[in-house]
PDB file of C-alpha atoms in Angstrom:
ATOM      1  CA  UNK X  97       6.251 -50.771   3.305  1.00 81.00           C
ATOM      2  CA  UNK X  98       4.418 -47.348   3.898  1.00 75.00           C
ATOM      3  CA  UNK X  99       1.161 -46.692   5.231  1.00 71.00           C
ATOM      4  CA  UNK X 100      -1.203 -43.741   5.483  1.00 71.00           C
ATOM      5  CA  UNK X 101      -3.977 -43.211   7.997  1.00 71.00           C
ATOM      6  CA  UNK X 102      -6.826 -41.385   7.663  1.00 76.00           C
ATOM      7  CA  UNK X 103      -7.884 -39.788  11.183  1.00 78.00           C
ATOM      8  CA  UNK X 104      -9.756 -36.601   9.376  1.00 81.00           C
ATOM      9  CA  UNK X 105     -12.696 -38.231   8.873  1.00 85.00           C
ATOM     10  CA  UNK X 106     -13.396 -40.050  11.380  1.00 88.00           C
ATOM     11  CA  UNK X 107     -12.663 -36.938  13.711  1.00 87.00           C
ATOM     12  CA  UNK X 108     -14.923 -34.748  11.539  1.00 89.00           C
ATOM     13  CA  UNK X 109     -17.578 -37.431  12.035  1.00 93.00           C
ATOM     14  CA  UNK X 110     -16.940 -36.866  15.515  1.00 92.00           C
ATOM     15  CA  UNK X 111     -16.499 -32.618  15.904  1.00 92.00           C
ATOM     16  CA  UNK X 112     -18.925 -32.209  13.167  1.00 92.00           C
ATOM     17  CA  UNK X 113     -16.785 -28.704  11.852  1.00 93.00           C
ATOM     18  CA  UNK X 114     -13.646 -28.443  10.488  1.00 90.00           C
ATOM     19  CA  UNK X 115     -12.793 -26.178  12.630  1.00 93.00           C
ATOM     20  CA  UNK X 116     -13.517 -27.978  15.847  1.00 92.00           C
ATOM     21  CA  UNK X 117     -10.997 -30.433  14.392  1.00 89.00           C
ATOM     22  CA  UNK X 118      -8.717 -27.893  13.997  1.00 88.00           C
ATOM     23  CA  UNK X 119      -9.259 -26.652  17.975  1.00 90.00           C
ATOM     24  CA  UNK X 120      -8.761 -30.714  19.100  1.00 88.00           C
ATOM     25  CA  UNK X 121      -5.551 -30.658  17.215  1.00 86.00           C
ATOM     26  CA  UNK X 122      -4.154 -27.287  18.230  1.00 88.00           C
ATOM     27  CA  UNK X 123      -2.798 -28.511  21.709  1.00 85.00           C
ATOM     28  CA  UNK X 124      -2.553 -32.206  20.956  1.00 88.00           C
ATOM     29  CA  UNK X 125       0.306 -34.320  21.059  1.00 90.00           C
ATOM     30  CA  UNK X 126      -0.217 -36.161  17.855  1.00 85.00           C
ATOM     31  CA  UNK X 127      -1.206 -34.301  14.364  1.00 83.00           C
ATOM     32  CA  UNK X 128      -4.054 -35.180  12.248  1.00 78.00           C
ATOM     33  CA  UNK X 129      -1.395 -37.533   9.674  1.00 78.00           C
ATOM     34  CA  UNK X 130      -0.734 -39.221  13.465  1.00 78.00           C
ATOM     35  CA  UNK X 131       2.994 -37.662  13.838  1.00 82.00           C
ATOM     36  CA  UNK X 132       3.845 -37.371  16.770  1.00 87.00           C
ATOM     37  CA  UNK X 133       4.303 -33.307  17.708  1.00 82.00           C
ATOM     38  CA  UNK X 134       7.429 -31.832  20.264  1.00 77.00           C
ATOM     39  CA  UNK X 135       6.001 -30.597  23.692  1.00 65.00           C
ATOM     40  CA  UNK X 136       7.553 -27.205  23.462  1.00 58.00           C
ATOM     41  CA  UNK X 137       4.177 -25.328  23.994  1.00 54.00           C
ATOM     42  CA  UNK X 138       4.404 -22.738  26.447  1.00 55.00           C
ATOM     43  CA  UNK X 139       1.223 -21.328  27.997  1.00 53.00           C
TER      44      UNK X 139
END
C-alpha cells in the first residue's frame, strides 16, 4: 500500500505565502512530501 500526504496546504493556510512555506521548510527536519531530511546543515 502507498500513501501520499498533503502538508502544502494546510501549511499555506497557515504561512499565508508560498514563500513563507518555503522559509519554514528551509531548515526543517522533515520536507514538505514529509521525508525525513539528513542533518548535515552547517551554519
Amino acid at each position: 500500500m502507498v500513501t501520499k500526504s498533503d502538508f502544502m496546504s494546510p501549511m499555506l493556510g497557515l504561512q499565508g505565502s508560498l514563500e513563507d512555506v518555503s522559509r519554514v521548510f528551509e531548515r526543517a527536519q522533515i520536507s514538505p512530501d514529509l521525508q525525513w531530511k539528513s542533518s548535515t546543515i552547517s551554519e
